[in-house]
Amino acid sequence: MSSNQPKLGECLKALRRRHGWTLQDVNRRTGVAVSTLSKVENDQMSLTYDKLLQISEGLGINLAELLAPPAGSGAALARRSISQPGEGLLQITQNYDYLYLCTELQRKRMVPEIGRVKTRDIAEFGPLIRHSGEEFIYVLDGAIEVHTDHYSPVRLEKGGSIYIDSTMGHAYISVGEGDATVLAVCSSPDPDLEGTLRSLFTI
C-alpha cells in the first residue's frame, strides 16, 4: 500500500468527526466493540472484509464512503468543468429525466443535475429513493410535491427549494401544469456518487 494512501483508522476517525459520532455511537449502530474501533483508529489492528461491511451497513453508508480520504488530505486540486446549454448526460427513467452536468469530472463530491419530474401520483412512483449524502432541490418551472420519510408532503412552486438528508426516503412528483423542471444538487463523501445515483434510477 502506498504511504500516501489514507489508513482505515484515519478514515474511520474522520468519518466519525464529520457526523459528530462518538465511538459509543458507532458501537450502538454497528455492534462492533468500542475497544475494537479504538484499536482500528489507533492503527493497532485491521478489520476483515466482513467487519468492514458490518460497519458500513450499520452506519448506512457504502464502503467507498467509509474508506474515503479525510478532508484536507492530499494536494490541492485545480479542477473545473463547464456545461453549455443542452450539454450533459441524459438519463430517462420512469419518474424523472435527469441531465447530469459537468460529467467529465470524476470523483465529484457534488453531482449537479437538471431534472424533469414526470410522475404525477405518489402511488405510481414506487419505493421511495434512498442514498448516501444530502441534496438540494430548486424548482425552475412548474410545481412539485416532495414526499419523505418522517415529514408530511410539501408543495413547492417555481422558485421554491428544499434541502434534505438523502438517506431519508424521498420522492418528487409533479403537481402543476405539465412536467416540472428542477435543479438538483446531490452531495456525498461517496467518490462515485454520480454512478450510484445513475444505478438507482436505471429502469
mmCIF file of C-alpha atoms in Angstrom, residues 7-146:
data_model
loop_
_atom_site.group_PDB
_atom_site.id
_atom_site.type_symbol
_atom_site.label_atom_id
_atom_site.label_comp_id
_atom_site.label_asym_id
_atom_site.label_seq_id
_atom_site.Cartn_x
_atom_site.Cartn_y
_atom_site.Cartn_z
ATOM 1 C CA LYS A 7 -5.222 4.305 6.564
ATOM 2 C CA LEU A 8 -8.501 2.769 7.695
ATOM 3 C CA GLY A 9 -8.100 4.295 11.162
ATOM 4 C CA GLU A 10 -7.716 7.791 9.715
ATOM 5 C CA CYS A 11 -10.767 7.305 7.502
ATOM 6 C CA LEU A 12 -12.930 5.977 10.329
ATOM 7 C CA LYS A 13 -11.914 8.779 12.692
ATOM 8 C CA ALA A 14 -12.569 11.429 10.023
ATOM 9 C CA LEU A 15 -15.975 9.887 9.253
ATOM 10 C CA ARG A 16 -16.929 9.970 12.936
ATOM 11 C CA ARG A 17 -15.925 13.593 13.253
ATOM 12 C CA ARG A 18 -17.850 14.613 10.134
ATOM 13 C CA HIS A 19 -21.024 13.142 11.618
ATOM 14 C CA GLY A 20 -20.358 14.050 15.244
ATOM 15 C CA TRP A 21 -20.370 10.390 16.339
ATOM 16 C CA THR A 22 -18.575 9.019 19.408
ATOM 17 C CA LEU A 23 -17.061 5.542 19.480
ATOM 18 C CA GLN A 24 -20.076 4.527 21.568
ATOM 19 C CA ASP A 25 -22.408 5.855 18.837
ATOM 20 C CA VAL A 26 -20.633 3.733 16.226
ATOM 21 C CA ASN A 27 -20.769 0.727 18.570
ATOM 22 C CA ARG A 28 -24.543 1.104 19.025
ATOM 23 C CA ARG A 29 -25.100 1.424 15.291
ATOM 24 C CA THR A 30 -22.814 -1.386 14.158
ATOM 25 C CA GLY A 31 -22.394 -3.815 17.054
ATOM 26 C CA VAL A 32 -18.585 -3.600 16.743
ATOM 27 C CA ALA A 33 -16.930 -3.315 20.164
ATOM 28 C CA VAL A 34 -15.646 0.097 21.271
ATOM 29 C CA SER A 35 -12.267 -1.471 22.071
ATOM 30 C CA THR A 36 -12.030 -2.808 18.511
ATOM 31 C CA LEU A 37 -12.970 0.547 16.990
ATOM 32 C CA SER A 38 -10.425 2.318 19.178
ATOM 33 C CA LYS A 39 -7.644 -0.084 18.155
ATOM 34 C CA VAL A 40 -8.519 0.412 14.476
ATOM 35 C CA GLU A 41 -8.386 4.198 14.815
ATOM 36 C CA ASN A 42 -5.003 3.947 16.535
ATOM 37 C CA ASP A 43 -3.646 1.598 13.831
ATOM 38 C CA GLN A 44 -3.289 -1.234 16.334
ATOM 39 C CA MET A 45 -5.394 -3.667 14.321
ATOM 40 C CA SER A 46 -7.086 -4.081 10.949
ATOM 41 C CA LEU A 47 -10.519 -5.407 10.056
ATOM 42 C CA THR A 48 -11.788 -8.252 7.915
ATOM 43 C CA TYR A 49 -13.977 -7.526 4.919
ATOM 44 C CA ASP A 50 -16.999 -8.835 6.847
ATOM 45 C CA LYS A 51 -16.334 -6.374 9.680
ATOM 46 C CA LEU A 52 -15.949 -3.518 7.193
ATOM 47 C CA LEU A 53 -19.327 -4.427 5.707
ATOM 48 C CA GLN A 54 -20.835 -4.642 9.195
ATOM 49 C CA ILE A 55 -19.640 -1.105 9.969
ATOM 50 C CA SER A 56 -20.688 0.407 6.642
ATOM 51 C CA GLU A 57 -24.148 -1.198 6.764
ATOM 52 C CA GLY A 58 -24.640 -0.204 10.403
ATOM 53 C CA LEU A 59 -23.748 3.409 9.619
ATOM 54 C CA GLY A 60 -25.929 3.456 6.496
ATOM 55 C CA ILE A 61 -23.059 4.184 4.108
ATOM 56 C CA ASN A 62 -21.207 2.240 1.443
ATOM 57 C CA LEU A 63 -17.624 1.011 1.637
ATOM 58 C CA ALA A 64 -16.377 3.801 -0.635
ATOM 59 C CA GLU A 65 -17.641 6.401 1.827
ATOM 60 C CA LEU A 66 -16.159 4.523 4.791
ATOM 61 C CA LEU A 67 -12.761 4.417 3.087
ATOM 62 C CA ALA A 68 -12.888 7.970 1.676
ATOM 63 C CA PRO A 69 -9.718 10.016 2.377
ATOM 64 C CA PRO A 70 -10.067 12.534 5.229
ATOM 65 C CA ALA A 71 -10.983 16.029 4.082
ATOM 66 C CA GLY A 72 -7.956 18.201 3.529
ATOM 67 C CA SER A 73 -5.589 15.305 2.791
ATOM 68 C CA GLY A 74 -3.519 15.275 -0.367
ATOM 69 C CA ALA A 75 -2.547 18.046 -2.732
ATOM 70 C CA ALA A 76 -4.797 20.950 -3.643
ATOM 71 C CA LEU A 77 -6.842 20.425 -6.796
ATOM 72 C CA ALA A 78 -7.447 22.873 -9.619
ATOM 73 C CA ARG A 79 -10.288 21.200 -11.483
ATOM 74 C CA ARG A 80 -13.114 22.786 -13.366
ATOM 75 C CA SER A 81 -15.863 21.723 -15.748
ATOM 76 C CA ILE A 82 -18.204 23.743 -17.953
ATOM 77 C CA SER A 83 -21.575 22.629 -19.330
ATOM 78 C CA GLN A 84 -23.116 24.707 -22.091
ATOM 79 C CA PRO A 85 -26.936 24.776 -22.522
ATOM 80 C CA GLY A 86 -28.171 21.327 -23.523
ATOM 81 C CA GLU A 87 -24.868 19.601 -22.777
ATOM 82 C CA GLY A 88 -24.592 16.744 -20.312
ATOM 83 C CA LEU A 89 -25.544 13.108 -19.907
ATOM 84 C CA LEU A 90 -29.282 12.482 -20.236
ATOM 85 C CA GLN A 91 -30.828 9.628 -18.262
ATOM 86 C CA ILE A 92 -34.505 8.852 -18.893
ATOM 87 C CA THR A 93 -36.390 6.901 -16.219
ATOM 88 C CA GLN A 94 -39.980 6.201 -15.262
ATOM 89 C CA ASN A 95 -40.251 9.069 -12.758
ATOM 90 C CA TYR A 96 -37.564 11.549 -13.804
ATOM 91 C CA ASP A 97 -35.484 12.607 -16.779
ATOM 92 C CA TYR A 98 -32.103 13.773 -15.465
ATOM 93 C CA LEU A 99 -29.485 15.754 -17.380
ATOM 94 C CA TYR A 100 -26.234 15.233 -15.461
ATOM 95 C CA LEU A 101 -23.931 18.257 -15.781
ATOM 96 C CA CYS A 102 -20.111 18.511 -15.762
ATOM 97 C CA THR A 103 -19.832 14.747 -16.266
ATOM 98 C CA GLU A 104 -16.193 14.734 -17.445
ATOM 99 C CA LEU A 105 -15.064 15.339 -13.846
ATOM 100 C CA GLN A 106 -14.693 12.060 -11.975
ATOM 101 C CA ARG A 107 -14.938 11.508 -8.192
ATOM 102 C CA LYS A 108 -17.031 14.632 -7.607
ATOM 103 C CA ARG A 109 -18.418 15.277 -4.121
ATOM 104 C CA MET A 110 -21.353 17.172 -5.660
ATOM 105 C CA VAL A 111 -23.495 15.981 -8.561
ATOM 106 C CA PRO A 112 -25.441 18.777 -10.331
ATOM 107 C CA GLU A 113 -28.438 17.803 -12.444
ATOM 108 C CA ILE A 114 -31.363 19.347 -14.267
ATOM 109 C CA GLY A 115 -34.381 17.137 -13.671
ATOM 110 C CA ARG A 116 -37.744 16.810 -15.371
ATOM 111 C CA VAL A 117 -40.304 15.476 -12.893
ATOM 112 C CA LYS A 118 -42.891 13.403 -14.779
ATOM 113 C CA THR A 119 -44.804 11.253 -12.303
ATOM 114 C CA ARG A 120 -47.991 12.881 -11.016
ATOM 115 C CA ASP A 121 -49.189 10.376 -8.404
ATOM 116 C CA ILE A 122 -47.096 9.111 -5.486
ATOM 117 C CA ALA A 123 -48.908 5.764 -5.733
ATOM 118 C CA GLU A 124 -47.319 5.312 -9.188
ATOM 119 C CA PHE A 125 -43.806 6.366 -8.084
ATOM 120 C CA GLY A 126 -42.783 3.106 -6.453
ATOM 121 C CA PRO A 127 -40.491 2.764 -3.413
ATOM 122 C CA LEU A 128 -39.018 5.995 -2.060
ATOM 123 C CA ILE A 129 -35.398 6.644 -3.089
ATOM 124 C CA ARG A 130 -32.551 6.480 -0.538
ATOM 125 C CA HIS A 131 -28.817 7.044 -0.974
ATOM 126 C CA SER A 132 -25.887 8.477 0.964
ATOM 127 C CA GLY A 133 -25.367 12.203 1.436
ATOM 128 C CA GLU A 134 -27.607 15.242 1.143
ATOM 129 C CA GLU A 135 -29.426 17.017 -1.683
ATOM 130 C CA PHE A 136 -30.787 20.412 -2.631
ATOM 131 C CA ILE A 137 -33.730 20.852 -5.000
ATOM 132 C CA TYR A 138 -34.731 24.190 -6.579
ATOM 133 C CA VAL A 139 -37.890 24.398 -8.705
ATOM 134 C CA LEU A 140 -37.133 26.090 -12.020
ATOM 135 C CA ASP A 141 -40.541 25.626 -13.615
ATOM 136 C CA GLY A 142 -43.905 24.138 -12.635
ATOM 137 C CA ALA A 143 -44.665 22.787 -9.170
ATOM 138 C CA ILE A 144 -43.647 19.661 -7.262
ATOM 139 C CA GLU A 145 -44.790 17.810 -4.185
ATOM 140 C CA VAL A 146 -41.992 16.437 -2.002
#
